[in-house]
PDB file of N, CA, C and O in Angstrom:
ATOM      1  N   MET A   1     117.296  70.603 108.510  1.00  0.00           N
ATOM      2  CA  MET A   1     117.506  69.169 108.542  1.00  0.00           C
ATOM      3  C   MET A   1     118.873  68.881 109.163  1.00  0.00           C
ATOM      4  O   MET A   1     119.890  69.379 108.705  1.00  0.00           O
ATOM      5  N   ASN A   2     118.877  68.089 110.212  1.00  0.00           N
ATOM      6  CA  ASN A   2     120.114  67.704 110.897  1.00  0.00           C
ATOM      7  C   ASN A   2     120.496  66.290 110.522  1.00  0.00           C
ATOM      8  O   ASN A   2     119.661  65.392 110.487  1.00  0.00           O
ATOM      9  N   VAL A   3     121.771  66.093 110.265  1.00  0.00           N
ATOM     10  CA  VAL A   3     122.293  64.766 109.992  1.00  0.00           C
ATOM     11  C   VAL A   3     123.282  64.436 111.092  1.00  0.00           C
ATOM     12  O   VAL A   3     124.244  65.168 111.312  1.00  0.00           O
ATOM     13  N   GLU A   4     123.055  63.342 111.796  1.00  0.00           N
ATOM     14  CA  GLU A   4     123.962  62.922 112.849  1.00  0.00           C
ATOM     15  C   GLU A   4     124.795  61.752 112.347  1.00  0.00           C
ATOM     16  O   GLU A   4     124.267  60.782 111.815  1.00  0.00           O
ATOM     17  N   LEU A   5     126.090  61.863 112.517  1.00  0.00           N
ATOM     18  CA  LEU A   5     127.012  60.841 112.060  1.00  0.00           C
ATOM     19  C   LEU A   5     128.014  60.571 113.184  1.00  0.00           C
ATOM     20  O   LEU A   5     128.664  61.497 113.662  1.00  0.00           O
ATOM     21  N   PRO A   6     128.141  59.336 113.624  1.00  0.00           N
ATOM     22  CA  PRO A   6     129.115  59.053 114.685  1.00  0.00           C
ATOM     23  C   PRO A   6     130.532  59.403 114.229  1.00  0.00           C
ATOM     24  O   PRO A   6     130.886  59.262 113.053  1.00  0.00           O
ATOM     25  N   LEU A   7     131.334  59.850 115.162  1.00  0.00           N
ATOM     26  CA  LEU A   7     132.702  60.255 114.853  1.00  0.00           C
ATOM     27  C   LEU A   7     133.514  59.105 114.285  1.00  0.00           C
ATOM     28  O   LEU A   7     134.330  59.303 113.385  1.00  0.00           O
ATOM     29  N   ILE A   8     133.283  57.896 114.746  1.00  0.00           N
ATOM     30  CA  ILE A   8     134.051  56.758 114.253  1.00  0.00           C
ATOM     31  C   ILE A   8     133.787  56.509 112.771  1.00  0.00           C
ATOM     32  O   ILE A   8     134.684  56.137 112.022  1.00  0.00           O
ATOM     33  N   VAL A   9     132.564  56.729 112.315  1.00  0.00           N
ATOM     34  CA  VAL A   9     132.241  56.571 110.890  1.00  0.00           C
ATOM     35  C   VAL A   9     132.990  57.617 110.082  1.00  0.00           C
ATOM     36  O   VAL A   9     133.555  57.315 109.023  1.00  0.00           O
ATOM     37  N   LEU A  10     133.017  58.835 110.577  1.00  0.00           N
ATOM     38  CA  LEU A  10     133.724  59.897 109.890  1.00  0.00           C
ATOM     39  C   LEU A  10     135.219  59.602 109.794  1.00  0.00           C
ATOM     40  O   LEU A  10     135.827  59.760 108.731  1.00  0.00           O
ATOM     41  N   VAL A  11     135.806  59.119 110.883  1.00  0.00           N
ATOM     42  CA  VAL A  11     137.231  58.787 110.888  1.00  0.00           C
ATOM     43  C   VAL A  11     137.515  57.612 109.952  1.00  0.00           C
ATOM     44  O   VAL A  11     138.511  57.612 109.223  1.00  0.00           O
ATOM     45  N   ALA A  12     136.637  56.615 109.938  1.00  0.00           N
ATOM     46  CA  ALA A  12     136.832  55.453 109.068  1.00  0.00           C
ATOM     47  C   ALA A  12     136.760  55.841 107.591  1.00  0.00           C
ATOM     48  O   ALA A  12     137.592  55.408 106.784  1.00  0.00           O
ATOM     49  N   VAL A  13     135.787  56.651 107.224  1.00  0.00           N
ATOM     50  CA  VAL A  13     135.659  57.092 105.825  1.00  0.00           C
ATOM     51  C   VAL A  13     136.856  57.940 105.435  1.00  0.00           C
ATOM     52  O   VAL A  13     137.434  57.772 104.348  1.00  0.00           O
ATOM     53  N   PHE A  14     137.268  58.832 106.315  1.00  0.00           N
ATOM     54  CA  PHE A  14     138.417  59.680 106.048  1.00  0.00           C
ATOM     55  C   PHE A  14     139.677  58.835 105.860  1.00  0.00           C
ATOM     56  O   PHE A  14     140.467  59.060 104.940  1.00  0.00           O
ATOM     57  N   GLY A  15     139.863  57.835 106.709  1.00  0.00           N
ATOM     58  CA  GLY A  15     141.026  56.956 106.595  1.00  0.00           C
ATOM     59  C   GLY A  15     141.007  56.111 105.335  1.00  0.00           C
ATOM     60  O   GLY A  15     142.024  55.936 104.671  1.00  0.00           O
ATOM     61  N   TYR A  16     139.836  55.597 104.980  1.00  0.00           N
ATOM     62  CA  TYR A  16     139.713  54.775 103.776  1.00  0.00           C
ATOM     63  C   TYR A  16     140.112  55.560 102.529  1.00  0.00           C
ATOM     64  O   TYR A  16     140.933  55.123 101.735  1.00  0.00           O
ATOM     65  N   PHE A  17     139.533  56.737 102.366  1.00  0.00           N
ATOM     66  CA  PHE A  17     139.849  57.524 101.180  1.00  0.00           C
ATOM     67  C   PHE A  17     141.264  58.082 101.222  1.00  0.00           C
ATOM     68  O   PHE A  17     141.898  58.256 100.181  1.00  0.00           O
ATOM     69  N   GLY A  18     141.771  58.336 102.404  1.00  0.00           N
ATOM     70  CA  GLY A  18     143.148  58.802 102.515  1.00  0.00           C
ATOM     71  C   GLY A  18     144.143  57.756 102.059  1.00  0.00           C
ATOM     72  O   GLY A  18     145.116  58.061 101.378  1.00  0.00           O
ATOM     73  N   ILE A  19     143.890  56.504 102.408  1.00  0.00           N
ATOM     74  CA  ILE A  19     144.788  55.426 101.991  1.00  0.00           C
ATOM     75  C   ILE A  19     144.625  55.125 100.506  1.00  0.00           C
ATOM     76  O   ILE A  19     145.591  54.857  99.799  1.00  0.00           O
ATOM     77  N   LYS A  20     143.380  55.174 100.006  1.00  0.00           N
ATOM     78  CA  LYS A  20     143.147  54.866  98.598  1.00  0.00           C
ATOM     79  C   LYS A  20     143.704  55.931  97.666  1.00  0.00           C
ATOM     80  O   LYS A  20     144.185  55.611  96.579  1.00  0.00           O
ATOM     81  N   LEU A  21     143.643  57.194  98.058  1.00  0.00           N
ATOM     82  CA  LEU A  21     143.995  58.276  97.145  1.00  0.00           C
ATOM     83  C   LEU A  21     145.434  58.744  97.250  1.00  0.00           C
ATOM     84  O   LEU A  21     145.934  59.398  96.344  1.00  0.00           O
ATOM     85  N   MET A  22     146.109  58.455  98.354  1.00  0.00           N
ATOM     86  CA  MET A  22     147.478  58.940  98.514  1.00  0.00           C
ATOM     87  C   MET A  22     148.280  58.003  99.389  1.00  0.00           C
ATOM     88  O   MET A  22     147.735  57.166 100.078  1.00  0.00           O
ATOM     89  N   ARG A  23     149.560  58.170  99.312  1.00  0.00           N
ATOM     90  CA  ARG A  23     150.424  57.431 100.220  1.00  0.00           C
ATOM     91  C   ARG A  23     150.184  57.962 101.625  1.00  0.00           C
ATOM     92  O   ARG A  23     150.198  59.166 101.842  1.00  0.00           O
ATOM     93  N   PRO A  24     149.949  57.086 102.590  1.00  0.00           N
ATOM     94  CA  PRO A  24     149.567  57.571 103.918  1.00  0.00           C
ATOM     95  C   PRO A  24     150.667  58.379 104.607  1.00  0.00           C
ATOM     96  O   PRO A  24     151.720  57.849 104.926  1.00  0.00           O
ATOM     97  N   PRO A  25     150.414  59.658 104.831  1.00  0.00           N
ATOM     98  CA  PRO A  25     151.376  60.462 105.594  1.00  0.00           C
ATOM     99  C   PRO A  25     151.218  60.208 107.096  1.00  0.00           C
ATOM    100  O   PRO A  25     150.287  59.533 107.542  1.00  0.00           O
ATOM    101  N   THR A  26     152.099  60.763 107.857  1.00  0.00           N
ATOM    102  CA  THR A  26     152.104  60.539 109.301  1.00  0.00           C
ATOM    103  C   THR A  26     150.810  61.004 109.960  1.00  0.00           C
ATOM    104  O   THR A  26     150.276  60.331 110.833  1.00  0.00           O
ATOM    105  N   TRP A  27     150.285  62.156 109.525  1.00  0.00           N
ATOM    106  CA  TRP A  27     149.070  62.678 110.158  1.00  0.00           C
ATOM    107  C   TRP A  27     147.887  61.737 109.940  1.00  0.00           C
ATOM    108  O   TRP A  27     147.021  61.614 110.798  1.00  0.00           O
ATOM    109  N   LEU A  28     147.846  61.063 108.798  1.00  0.00           N
ATOM    110  CA  LEU A  28     146.749  60.133 108.535  1.00  0.00           C
ATOM    111  C   LEU A  28     146.855  58.910 109.445  1.00  0.00           C
ATOM    112  O   LEU A  28     145.848  58.405 109.945  1.00  0.00           O
ATOM    113  N   ILE A  29     148.044  58.459 109.673  1.00  0.00           N
ATOM    114  CA  ILE A  29     148.242  57.324 110.576  1.00  0.00           C
ATOM    115  C   ILE A  29     147.792  57.691 111.988  1.00  0.00           C
ATOM    116  O   ILE A  29     147.147  56.898 112.674  1.00  0.00           O
ATOM    117  N   VAL A  30     148.081  58.920 112.410  1.00  0.00           N
ATOM    118  CA  VAL A  30     147.636  59.383 113.722  1.00  0.00           C
ATOM    119  C   VAL A  30     146.116  59.429 113.790  1.00  0.00           C
ATOM    120  O   VAL A  30     145.506  59.024 114.785  1.00  0.00           O
ATOM    121  N   VAL A  31     145.466  59.880 112.715  1.00  0.00           N
ATOM    122  CA  VAL A  31     143.998  59.932 112.669  1.00  0.00           C
ATOM    123  C   VAL A  31     143.420  58.527 112.751  1.00  0.00           C
ATOM    124  O   VAL A  31     142.432  58.282 113.460  1.00  0.00           O
ATOM    125  N   LEU A  32     144.020  57.566 112.062  1.00  0.00           N
ATOM    126  CA  LEU A  32     143.535  56.193 112.115  1.00  0.00           C
ATOM    127  C   LEU A  32     143.739  55.576 113.498  1.00  0.00           C
ATOM    128  O   LEU A  32     142.896  54.808 113.969  1.00  0.00           O
ATOM    129  N   LEU A  33     144.829  55.898 114.150  1.00  0.00           N
ATOM    130  CA  LEU A  33     145.033  55.430 115.520  1.00  0.00           C
ATOM    131  C   LEU A  33     143.984  56.014 116.454  1.00  0.00           C
ATOM    132  O   LEU A  33     143.472  55.314 117.338  1.00  0.00           O
ATOM    133  N   LEU A  34     143.635  57.281 116.244  1.00  0.00           N
ATOM    134  CA  LEU A  34     142.567  57.889 117.025  1.00  0.00           C
ATOM    135  C   LEU A  34     141.258  57.146 116.783  1.00  0.00           C
ATOM    136  O   LEU A  34     140.501  56.892 117.719  1.00  0.00           O
ATOM    137  N   GLY A  35     141.007  56.757 115.542  1.00  0.00           N
ATOM    138  CA  GLY A  35     139.813  55.968 115.232  1.00  0.00           C
ATOM    139  C   GLY A  35     139.807  54.638 115.960  1.00  0.00           C
ATOM    140  O   GLY A  35     138.768  54.178 116.408  1.00  0.00           O
ATOM    141  N   GLY A  36     140.975  54.028 116.097  1.00  0.00           N
ATOM    142  CA  GLY A  36     141.072  52.779 116.842  1.00  0.00           C
ATOM    143  C   GLY A  36     140.732  52.956 118.306  1.00  0.00           C
ATOM    144  O   GLY A  36     140.036  52.135 118.896  1.00  0.00           O
ATOM    145  N   PHE A  37     141.195  54.056 118.887  1.00  0.00           N
ATOM    146  CA  PHE A  37     140.861  54.330 120.284  1.00  0.00           C
ATOM    147  C   PHE A  37     139.371  54.602 120.447  1.00  0.00           C
ATOM    148  O   PHE A  37     138.756  54.184 121.423  1.00  0.00           O
ATOM    149  N   LEU A  38     138.764  55.289 119.491  1.00  0.00           N
ATOM    150  CA  LEU A  38     137.325  55.534 119.558  1.00  0.00           C
ATOM    151  C   LEU A  38     136.544  54.228 119.398  1.00  0.00           C
ATOM    152  O   LEU A  38     135.526  54.014 120.051  1.00  0.00           O
ATOM    153  N   LEU A  39     137.012  53.359 118.514  1.00  0.00           N
ATOM    154  CA  LEU A  39     136.349  52.083 118.287  1.00  0.00           C
ATOM    155  C   LEU A  39     136.453  51.179 119.515  1.00  0.00           C
ATOM    156  O   LEU A  39     135.545  50.394 119.788  1.00  0.00           O
ATOM    157  N   ALA A  40     137.518  51.312 120.259  1.00  0.00           N
ATOM    158  CA  ALA A  40     137.698  50.495 121.461  1.00  0.00           C
ATOM    159  C   ALA A  40     136.672  50.811 122.536  1.00  0.00           C
ATOM    160  O   ALA A  40     136.479  50.031 123.456  1.00  0.00           O
ATOM    161  N   ASP A  41     135.993  51.941 122.400  1.00  0.00           N
ATOM    162  CA  ASP A  41     135.000  52.344 123.393  1.00  0.00           C
ATOM    163  C   ASP A  41     133.576  52.006 122.954  1.00  0.00           C
ATOM    164  O   ASP A  41     132.618  52.453 123.563  1.00  0.00           O
ATOM    165  N   THR A  42     133.419  51.212 121.899  1.00  0.00           N
ATOM    166  CA  THR A  42     132.095  50.863 121.391  1.00  0.00           C
ATOM    167  C   THR A  42     131.749  49.423 121.763  1.00  0.00           C
ATOM    168  O   THR A  42     132.554  48.694 122.335  1.00  0.00           O
ATOM    169  N   PHE A  43     130.556  49.005 121.373  1.00  0.00           N
ATOM    170  CA  PHE A  43     130.105  47.643 121.656  1.00  0.00           C
ATOM    171  C   PHE A  43     130.846  46.606 120.814  1.00  0.00           C
ATOM    172  O   PHE A  43     130.770  45.413 121.089  1.00  0.00           O
ATOM    173  N   LEU A  44     131.583  47.024 119.806  1.00  0.00           N
ATOM    174  CA  LEU A  44     132.322  46.100 118.947  1.00  0.00           C
ATOM    175  C   LEU A  44     133.665  45.680 119.542  1.00  0.00           C
ATOM    176  O   LEU A  44     134.302  44.750 119.043  1.00  0.00           O
ATOM    177  N   ALA A  45     134.107  46.349 120.584  1.00  0.00           N
ATOM    178  CA  ALA A  45     135.434  46.089 121.150  1.00  0.00           C
ATOM    179  C   ALA A  45     135.647  44.632 121.569  1.00  0.00           C
ATOM    180  O   ALA A  45     136.687  44.058 121.248  1.00  0.00           O
ATOM    181  N   PRO A  46     134.705  43.979 122.273  1.00  0.00           N
ATOM    182  CA  PRO A  46     134.947  42.576 122.649  1.00  0.00           C
ATOM    183  C   PRO A  46     135.077  41.646 121.441  1.00  0.00           C
ATOM    184  O   PRO A  46     135.910  40.735 121.438  1.00  0.00           O
ATOM    185  N   ALA A  47     134.296  41.877 120.409  1.00  0.00           N
ATOM    186  CA  ALA A  47     134.379  41.038 119.207  1.00  0.00           C
ATOM    187  C   ALA A  47     135.709  41.241 118.492  1.00  0.00           C
ATOM    188  O   ALA A  47     136.330  40.281 118.018  1.00  0.00           O
ATOM    189  N   ILE A  48     136.163  42.477 118.413  1.00  0.00           N
ATOM    190  CA  ILE A  48     137.446  42.764 117.771  1.00  0.00           C
ATOM    191  C   ILE A  48     138.581  42.135 118.574  1.00  0.00           C
ATOM    192  O   ILE A  48     139.511  41.536 118.015  1.00  0.00           O
ATOM    193  N   GLU A  49     138.510  42.242 119.895  1.00  0.00           N
ATOM    194  CA  GLU A  49     139.559  41.686 120.752  1.00  0.00           C
ATOM    195  C   GLU A  49     139.628  40.164 120.631  1.00  0.00           C
ATOM    196  O   GLU A  49     140.707  39.591 120.484  1.00  0.00           O
ATOM    197  N   SER A  50     138.482  39.501 120.642  1.00  0.00           N
ATOM    198  CA  SER A  50     138.508  38.038 120.547  1.00  0.00           C
ATOM    199  C   SER A  50     138.934  37.582 119.155  1.00  0.00           C
ATOM    200  O   SER A  50     139.649  36.590 119.018  1.00  0.00           O
ATOM    201  N   GLY A  51     138.531  38.303 118.128  1.00  0.00           N
ATOM    202  CA  GLY A  51     138.961  37.964 116.768  1.00  0.00           C
ATOM    203  C   GLY A  51     140.460  38.138 116.583  1.00  0.00           C
ATOM    204  O   GLY A  51     141.123  37.311 115.955  1.00  0.00           O
ATOM    205  N   THR A  52     140.989  39.210 117.151  1.00  0.00           N
ATOM    206  CA  THR A  52     142.433  39.444 117.071  1.00  0.00           C
ATOM    207  C   THR A  52     143.190  38.370 117.837  1.00  0.00           C
ATOM    208  O   THR A  52     144.197  37.846 117.368  1.00  0.00           O
ATOM    209  N   ARG A  53     142.695  38.022 119.017  1.00  0.00           N
ATOM    210  CA  ARG A  53     143.353  36.995 119.828  1.00  0.00           C
ATOM    211  C   ARG A  53     143.352  35.645 119.098  1.00  0.00           C
ATOM    212  O   ARG A  53     144.355  34.945 119.061  1.00  0.00           O
ATOM    213  N   THR A  54     142.223  35.290 118.482  1.00  0.00           N
ATOM    214  CA  THR A  54     142.139  34.036 117.743  1.00  0.00           C
ATOM    215  C   THR A  54     143.079  34.039 116.543  1.00  0.00           C
ATOM    216  O   THR A  54     143.753  33.043 116.267  1.00  0.00           O
ATOM    217  N   GLY A  55     143.139  35.168 115.834  1.00  0.00           N
ATOM    218  CA  GLY A  55     144.054  35.289 114.694  1.00  0.00           C
ATOM    219  C   GLY A  55     145.500  35.119 115.090  1.00  0.00           C
ATOM    220  O   GLY A  55     146.276  34.427 114.424  1.00  0.00           O
ATOM    221  N   VAL A  56     145.880  35.727 116.204  1.00  0.00           N
ATOM    222  CA  VAL A  56     147.269  35.604 116.685  1.00  0.00           C
ATOM    223  C   VAL A  56     147.561  34.165 117.102  1.00  0.00           C
ATOM    224  O   VAL A  56     148.640  33.635 116.820  1.00  0.00           O
ATOM    225  N   GLU A  57     146.588  33.515 117.748  1.00  0.00           N
ATOM    226  CA  GLU A  57     146.798  32.124 118.150  1.00  0.00           C
ATOM    227  C   GLU A  57     146.939  31.202 116.939  1.00  0.00           C
ATOM    228  O   GLU A  57     147.750  30.283 116.944  1.00  0.00           O
ATOM    229  N   VAL A  58     146.179  31.454 115.895  1.00  0.00           N
ATOM    230  CA  VAL A  58     146.281  30.637 114.675  1.00  0.00           C
ATOM    231  C   VAL A  58     147.649  30.834 114.019  1.00  0.00           C
ATOM    232  O   VAL A  58     148.314  29.873 113.614  1.00  0.00           O
ATOM    233  N   VAL A  59     148.094  32.081 113.933  1.00  0.00           N
ATOM    234  CA  VAL A  59     149.388  32.373 113.306  1.00  0.00           C
ATOM    235  C   VAL A  59     150.522  31.763 114.127  1.00  0.00           C
ATOM    236  O   VAL A  59     151.459  31.185 113.574  1.00  0.00           O
ATOM    237  N   ASN A  60     150.422  31.846 115.443  1.00  0.00           N
ATOM    238  CA  ASN A  60     151.477  31.298 116.305  1.00  0.00           C
ATOM    239  C   ASN A  60     151.363  29.797 116.509  1.00  0.00           C
ATOM    240  O   ASN A  60     152.287  29.182 117.020  1.00  0.00           O
ATOM    241  N   GLY A  61     150.235  29.221 116.142  1.00  0.00           N
ATOM    242  CA  GLY A  61     150.035  27.790 116.340  1.00  0.00           C
ATOM    243  C   GLY A  61     149.823  27.425 117.801  1.00  0.00           C
ATOM    244  O   GLY A  61     150.169  26.326 118.221  1.00  0.00           O
ATOM    245  N   THR A  62     149.243  28.334 118.567  1.00  0.00           N
ATOM    246  CA  THR A  62     149.061  28.100 120.000  1.00  0.00           C
ATOM    247  C   THR A  62     147.583  28.050 120.373  1.00  0.00           C
ATOM    248  O   THR A  62     147.170  28.609 121.371  1.00  0.00           O
ATOM    249  N   THR A  63     146.785  27.373 119.551  1.00  0.00           N
ATOM    250  CA  THR A  63     145.367  27.283 119.869  1.00  0.00           C
ATOM    251  C   THR A  63     145.155  26.392 121.071  1.00  0.00           C
ATOM    252  O   THR A  63     145.915  25.451 121.313  1.00  0.00           O
ATOM    253  N   LYS A  64     144.134  26.674 121.835  1.00  0.00           N
ATOM    254  CA  LYS A  64     143.870  25.928 123.074  1.00  0.00           C
ATOM    255  C   LYS A  64     143.180  24.626 122.807  1.00  0.00           C
ATOM    256  O   LYS A  64     142.410  24.401 122.001  1.00  0.00           O
TER     257      LYS A  64
END
């Protein structure tokens, strides 16, 4: 029986439990940054980018 799991899911689960169970060391932060780069290559990237842009505009008060 083979179980296929995308790498981004593995990195996300690893990061979640790493932050919950211990103070985040430097290596964990590097792993989470790697997860961000992997996530940027998925179909979710445009939604994340527009959500981040909207959030920054709301915080800065520069909505169009």
